[in-house]
Coordinates of C-alpha atoms and ligand atoms in Angstrom, one line a residue:
M1 CA -14.4 7.0 -9.0
Y2 CA -12.9 9.7 -11.2
S3 CA -14.5 9.3 -14.6
L4 CA -12.2 9.4 -17.7
R5 CA -15.1 9.3 -20.2
D6 CA -14.2 11.7 -23.0
R7 CA -11.0 12.8 -21.1
I8 CA -7.8 12.9 -23.1
V9 CA -5.1 10.5 -22.2
F10 CA -1.6 10.9 -23.8
I11 CA 0.5 7.7 -23.7
T12 CA 4.1 7.5 -24.8
G13 CA 5.4 4.2 -26.0
A14 CA 1.9 3.0 -26.9
S15 CA 3.1 0.7 -29.8
S16 CA 4.1 -2.2 -27.5
G17 CA 3.9 -3.8 -24.1
I18 CA 2.7 -1.8 -21.2
G19 CA 1.9 1.3 -23.2
Q20 CA -0.2 -0.7 -25.6
S21 CA -2.1 -2.3 -22.7
C22 CA -2.6 1.1 -21.2
A23 CA -4.2 2.3 -24.4
R24 CA -6.6 -0.6 -24.4
A25 CA -7.4 -0.1 -20.7
F26 CA -8.1 3.7 -21.0
A27 CA -10.1 3.1 -24.2
A28 CA -12.3 0.7 -22.2
Q29 CA -12.8 3.6 -19.7
G30 CA -14.2 5.8 -22.6
A31 CA -11.2 8.1 -22.7
R32 CA -10.0 9.8 -25.9
L33 CA -6.4 8.8 -26.7
V34 CA -3.3 10.4 -28.0
L35 CA -0.9 7.5 -28.8
A36 CA 2.8 8.3 -29.4
A37 CA 5.7 6.1 -30.4
R38 CA 8.2 5.9 -33.3
R39 CA 6.5 2.9 -35.0
A40 CA 3.4 4.8 -36.2
E41 CA 2.1 1.8 -38.3
R42 CA 1.7 -0.2 -35.1
L43 CA -0.2 2.7 -33.5
E44 CA -2.5 3.0 -36.6
R45 CA -3.3 -0.7 -36.3
L46 CA -4.0 -0.3 -32.6
A47 CA -6.2 2.8 -33.2
V48 CA -8.3 0.8 -35.7
E49 CA -8.7 -2.0 -33.3
L50 CA -9.7 0.3 -30.4
K51 CA -12.1 2.4 -32.5
T52 CA -13.9 -0.8 -33.6
E53 CA -14.1 -2.2 -30.1
H54 CA -14.8 1.0 -28.0
G55 CA -15.3 3.8 -30.5
P56 CA -13.1 6.5 -28.8
D57 CA -11.4 9.3 -30.7
I58 CA -7.8 8.4 -31.2
L59 CA -4.9 10.6 -32.4
V60 CA -1.7 8.9 -33.5
L61 CA 1.6 10.7 -33.1
K62 CA 4.7 9.4 -34.7
L63 CA 7.2 10.7 -32.2
D64 CA 10.7 10.1 -30.9
V65 CA 10.7 11.3 -27.3
R66 CA 14.4 11.9 -27.5
D67 CA 13.9 14.8 -29.9
P68 CA 13.0 17.9 -27.9
E69 CA 11.9 20.0 -30.9
A70 CA 9.7 17.2 -32.2
V71 CA 8.1 16.8 -28.8
E72 CA 7.5 20.5 -28.4
A73 CA 6.0 20.7 -31.9
A74 CA 3.8 17.7 -31.4
V75 CA 2.3 19.0 -28.2
S76 CA 2.0 22.6 -29.1
G77 CA 0.5 21.6 -32.5
L78 CA -2.4 19.7 -30.9
T79 CA -5.7 21.3 -32.0
A80 CA -8.0 22.8 -29.4
E81 CA -10.1 19.5 -29.3
W82 CA -7.0 17.6 -28.3
A83 CA -5.1 20.1 -26.2
A84 CA -6.7 19.5 -22.8
I85 CA -4.6 16.5 -21.8
E86 CA -6.0 15.0 -18.6
V87 CA -3.6 12.1 -18.0
L88 CA 0.0 11.8 -19.3
V89 CA 1.4 8.3 -19.1
N90 CA 5.2 8.7 -19.4
N91 CA 5.8 5.1 -20.4
A92 CA 8.3 5.2 -23.4
G93 CA 11.5 3.6 -22.2
L94 CA 14.0 0.8 -22.8
S95 CA 17.0 -1.0 -21.5
R96 CA 20.1 -1.8 -23.6
G97 CA 22.6 -4.4 -22.7
L98 CA 23.5 -6.1 -19.4
D99 CA 27.2 -5.4 -18.9
K100 CA 29.6 -4.4 -16.2
L101 CA 29.8 -0.7 -16.1
H102 CA 33.5 -0.6 -17.0
E103 CA 32.7 -2.7 -20.1
G104 CA 29.5 -1.0 -21.0
K105 CA 28.7 0.5 -24.4
L106 CA 28.4 4.3 -24.6
Q107 CA 25.7 4.0 -27.3
D108 CA 23.6 1.8 -25.0
W109 CA 24.0 4.3 -22.2
D110 CA 23.1 7.3 -24.4
E111 CA 20.0 5.6 -25.7
M112 CA 18.7 4.7 -22.2
I113 CA 19.5 8.1 -20.7
D114 CA 18.1 10.0 -23.7
T115 CA 14.9 8.0 -23.7
N116 CA 14.1 7.1 -20.1
I117 CA 15.3 10.4 -18.5
K118 CA 15.5 13.2 -21.1
G119 CA 12.6 11.9 -23.2
L120 CA 10.4 11.8 -20.1
L121 CA 11.5 15.3 -19.2
Y122 CA 10.8 16.7 -22.7
V123 CA 7.3 15.3 -22.8
S124 CA 6.6 16.4 -19.2
R125 CA 7.9 19.9 -20.0
A126 CA 5.6 20.2 -23.0
V127 CA 2.4 18.8 -21.5
I128 CA 2.4 19.9 -17.8
P129 CA 2.0 23.7 -18.3
G130 CA -1.4 23.1 -19.8
M131 CA -2.4 21.0 -16.8
V132 CA -1.3 23.7 -14.4
A133 CA -3.2 26.3 -16.4
R134 CA -6.4 24.2 -16.2
G135 CA -5.8 23.3 -12.5
R136 CA -6.2 19.6 -13.2
G137 CA -4.4 16.7 -14.6
H138 CA -2.4 13.6 -13.8
V139 CA 1.1 12.6 -14.7
I140 CA 1.8 8.9 -14.4
N141 CA 5.4 7.9 -14.8
I142 CA 6.3 4.2 -15.4
G143 CA 9.3 3.7 -13.2
S144 CA 10.5 0.3 -12.2
I145 CA 11.5 -1.9 -9.3
A146 CA 14.9 -1.2 -10.9
G147 CA 14.4 2.4 -9.5
H148 CA 14.3 1.0 -6.0
E149 CA 17.0 -1.7 -6.1
V150 CA 20.1 -1.9 -8.3
Y151 CA 20.7 -5.4 -9.6
P152 CA 24.0 -6.9 -11.0
L153 CA 24.8 -5.5 -14.4
G154 CA 21.8 -3.2 -14.3
N155 CA 23.9 -0.1 -13.5
V156 CA 22.9 2.5 -16.1
Y157 CA 19.3 1.2 -16.7
C158 CA 18.8 1.2 -12.9
A159 CA 20.2 4.7 -12.7
T160 CA 17.7 5.9 -15.2
K161 CA 14.9 4.4 -13.2
F162 CA 16.3 5.9 -10.0
A163 CA 16.2 9.2 -11.9
V164 CA 12.5 8.6 -12.8
K165 CA 11.8 8.0 -9.1
A166 CA 13.5 11.3 -8.2
L167 CA 11.7 13.2 -11.0
S168 CA 8.3 11.9 -9.8
K169 CA 9.1 13.1 -6.3
G170 CA 10.4 16.4 -7.5
L171 CA 7.4 16.9 -9.7
R172 CA 5.0 16.1 -6.9
L173 CA 6.7 18.9 -4.8
D174 CA 6.6 21.4 -7.7
L175 CA 3.0 20.7 -8.5
N176 CA 1.7 20.7 -5.0
G177 CA -1.3 23.1 -4.8
T178 CA -1.9 23.1 -8.6
G179 CA -4.5 20.2 -8.5
V180 CA -2.2 18.1 -10.8
R181 CA -1.5 14.6 -9.5
V182 CA 1.8 12.7 -9.9
T183 CA 2.0 9.0 -9.6
S184 CA 4.9 6.5 -10.2
V185 CA 3.8 3.0 -11.2
D186 CA 6.9 0.7 -10.7
P187 CA 6.6 -2.7 -12.3
G188 CA 8.7 -5.8 -11.6
L189 CA 9.3 -8.5 -14.3
T190 CA 6.7 -8.0 -17.0
E191 CA 6.7 -10.0 -20.2
T192 CA 6.8 -7.5 -23.1
E193 CA 9.4 -6.7 -25.9
F194 CA 11.5 -5.2 -23.2
S195 CA 14.1 -8.0 -23.0
V196 CA 14.2 -8.4 -26.8
V197 CA 15.1 -4.7 -27.0
R198 CA 17.6 -5.1 -24.2
F199 CA 19.4 -7.9 -26.0
H200 CA 19.3 -6.1 -29.3
G201 CA 16.8 -8.6 -30.9
D202 CA 18.1 -11.9 -29.4
A203 CA 14.7 -13.5 -28.8
D204 CA 16.2 -16.7 -27.3
R205 CA 18.1 -14.8 -24.6
A206 CA 15.1 -12.6 -24.0
G207 CA 12.7 -15.5 -23.6
K208 CA 14.9 -17.0 -20.9
V209 CA 14.3 -13.9 -18.7
Y210 CA 10.7 -15.0 -18.3
Q211 CA 11.2 -18.8 -18.0
G212 CA 10.5 -21.0 -14.9
Y213 CA 8.1 -18.6 -13.1
T214 CA 5.0 -16.6 -13.9
P215 CA 5.9 -13.0 -14.9
L216 CA 3.4 -10.2 -15.0
V217 CA 1.6 -9.4 -18.3
P218 CA 1.4 -5.8 -19.4
D219 CA -2.4 -5.7 -18.7
D220 CA -1.5 -6.1 -15.0
I221 CA 0.4 -2.8 -15.1
A222 CA -2.3 -1.1 -17.2
D223 CA -4.8 -2.2 -14.6
A224 CA -2.7 -0.5 -11.9
V225 CA -2.3 2.7 -14.0
V226 CA -6.0 2.9 -14.6
Y227 CA -6.7 2.3 -10.9
C228 CA -4.5 5.3 -10.0
A229 CA -6.1 7.5 -12.7
T230 CA -9.6 6.8 -11.6
R231 CA -9.3 7.6 -7.8
P232 CA -11.3 10.6 -6.6
A233 CA -9.6 13.9 -7.3
R234 CA -8.6 14.2 -3.6
V235 CA -6.6 11.0 -3.8
N236 CA -3.0 10.9 -5.2
V237 CA -1.4 7.4 -5.3
S238 CA 2.2 8.5 -5.0
E239 CA 3.9 5.3 -5.8
M240 CA 2.8 1.8 -6.6
I241 CA 5.2 -1.2 -6.8
V242 CA 3.7 -4.2 -8.6
M243 CA 5.7 -7.4 -8.9
P244 CA 5.0 -11.0 -9.9
T245 CA 4.0 -13.2 -6.9
D246 CA 7.1 -15.2 -7.8
Q247 CA 9.4 -12.1 -7.5
A248 CA 10.5 -10.9 -4.1
S249 CA 13.2 -8.4 -5.2
T250 CA 15.1 -7.6 -8.3
T251 CA 17.4 -10.5 -7.6
V252 CA 15.1 -13.0 -5.9
V253 CA 12.8 -14.8 -8.3
H254 CA 11.3 -18.2 -7.5
R255 CA 12.1 -20.3 -10.6
K256 CA 10.9 -23.9 -10.7
Ligands
NDP301 P1 8.3 -2.6 -24.8 O1 9.7 -2.7 -25.4 O2 7.3 -3.6 -25.1 O3 7.7 -1.1 -25.1 C1 8.5 0.0 -25.1 C2 7.7 1.2 -25.7 O4 8.5 2.4 -25.6 C3 7.5 0.9 -27.2 O5 6.2 1.3 -27.5 C4 8.5 1.8 -27.9 O6 7.9 2.3 -29.1 C5 8.6 3.0 -26.9 N1 9.8 3.8 -27.1 C6 11.1 3.4 -26.9 N2 11.9 4.4 -27.3 C7 11.1 5.4 -27.7 C8 11.4 6.7 -28.2 N3 12.7 7.1 -28.3 N4 10.4 7.5 -28.5 C9 9.1 7.1 -28.4 N5 8.8 5.9 -27.9 C10 9.8 5.0 -27.6 O7 8.7 -2.5 -23.2 P2 7.7 -2.3 -22.0 O8 6.3 -2.2 -22.3 O9 8.1 -3.4 -21.0 O10 8.3 -0.9 -21.4 C11 7.5 0.2 -21.1 C12 8.1 0.9 -19.9 O11 8.0 0.0 -18.8 C13 9.5 1.3 -20.0 O12 9.7 2.6 -19.4 C14 10.2 0.2 -19.1 O13 11.4 0.7 -18.6 C15 9.2 0.0 -18.1 N6 9.3 -1.2 -17.3 C16 9.3 -2.4 -17.9 C17 9.3 -3.6 -17.2 C18 9.3 -5.0 -17.8 O14 9.7 -5.9 -17.1 N7 8.9 -5.1 -19.0 C19 9.5 -3.5 -15.7 C20 9.6 -2.2 -15.2 C21 9.5 -1.1 -15.9 P3 8.7 2.5 -30.5 O15 9.8 1.5 -30.5 O16 7.6 2.2 -31.5 O17 9.1 4.0 -30.5
8X3_302 C1 12.4 -3.6 -15.8 C2 12.5 -4.6 -14.7 O1 14.2 -6.1 -13.5 O2 14.0 -6.4 -15.9 O3 12.5 -2.3 -15.3 O4 15.0 -4.4 -15.0 S1 14.0 -5.4 -14.8

């Protein structure tokens, strides 16, 4: 096992869902955490909870990953005690809408592309040079089953997750020989705030996405992420697809 005790884990989108579960799971490993998201008050509450429970050092960063200058300033501004990031979890992401492409909303597209692709790139560009210089580190991108199969009306969201898949592969090629690992953890249907965000706050519509079968919970994905991060240094889990037992593909879900 690769010990994460006192190692620094930087998680984007730690204010909710999978990112928040990753924060809990890495805290339980004794890691020191940098928690980033726009809703800093949620991060502060989480930091208090985790410090009480596990006692790790936690740094909260109010950060919009779509803002390249803010991302660069946040990472380059880390003090020496926080700069040696061991694991980067590129988790911040969202879907907006479920429309035919020719009827889609440009604002929804921009938000998904700016967050899921460009935001992941900005954070990676800021963090990875330090990993390369230290000759160690691990980038874990949260992709999706939507990056493997396009589903009806998923067009642009799926395109962003196909892009994440390509970026994970490209990064693995670029970092070969540096000692830095690159993993893509690709979840299927996981009950979080994801669908509430997709449907612009329509909780009833969002709730229906998870009805009639047993979806994953975000802790299931955090468990997979920590598994990948704690393999011996010689092991790189390239890609892990994790779906509910009731889900066979993006379009085949066994609903009772
Ligand atoms: P949630 O909506 O519960 O969490 C999304 C997180 O991303 C929040 O913490 C949010 O924080 C953060 N975020 C969104 N936009 C930004 C931004 N511009 N800057 C910084 N942080 C941002 O959804 P999930 O936990 O489900 O989603 C996490 C990841 O998992 C996403 O990449 C998603 O695509 C992926 N995924 C989810 C699946 C699912 O079924 N739920 C399945 C497959 C993949 P804040 O709003 O505070 O900034
Ligand atoms: C999230 C999974 O199928 O809801 O990436 O798009 S899905």
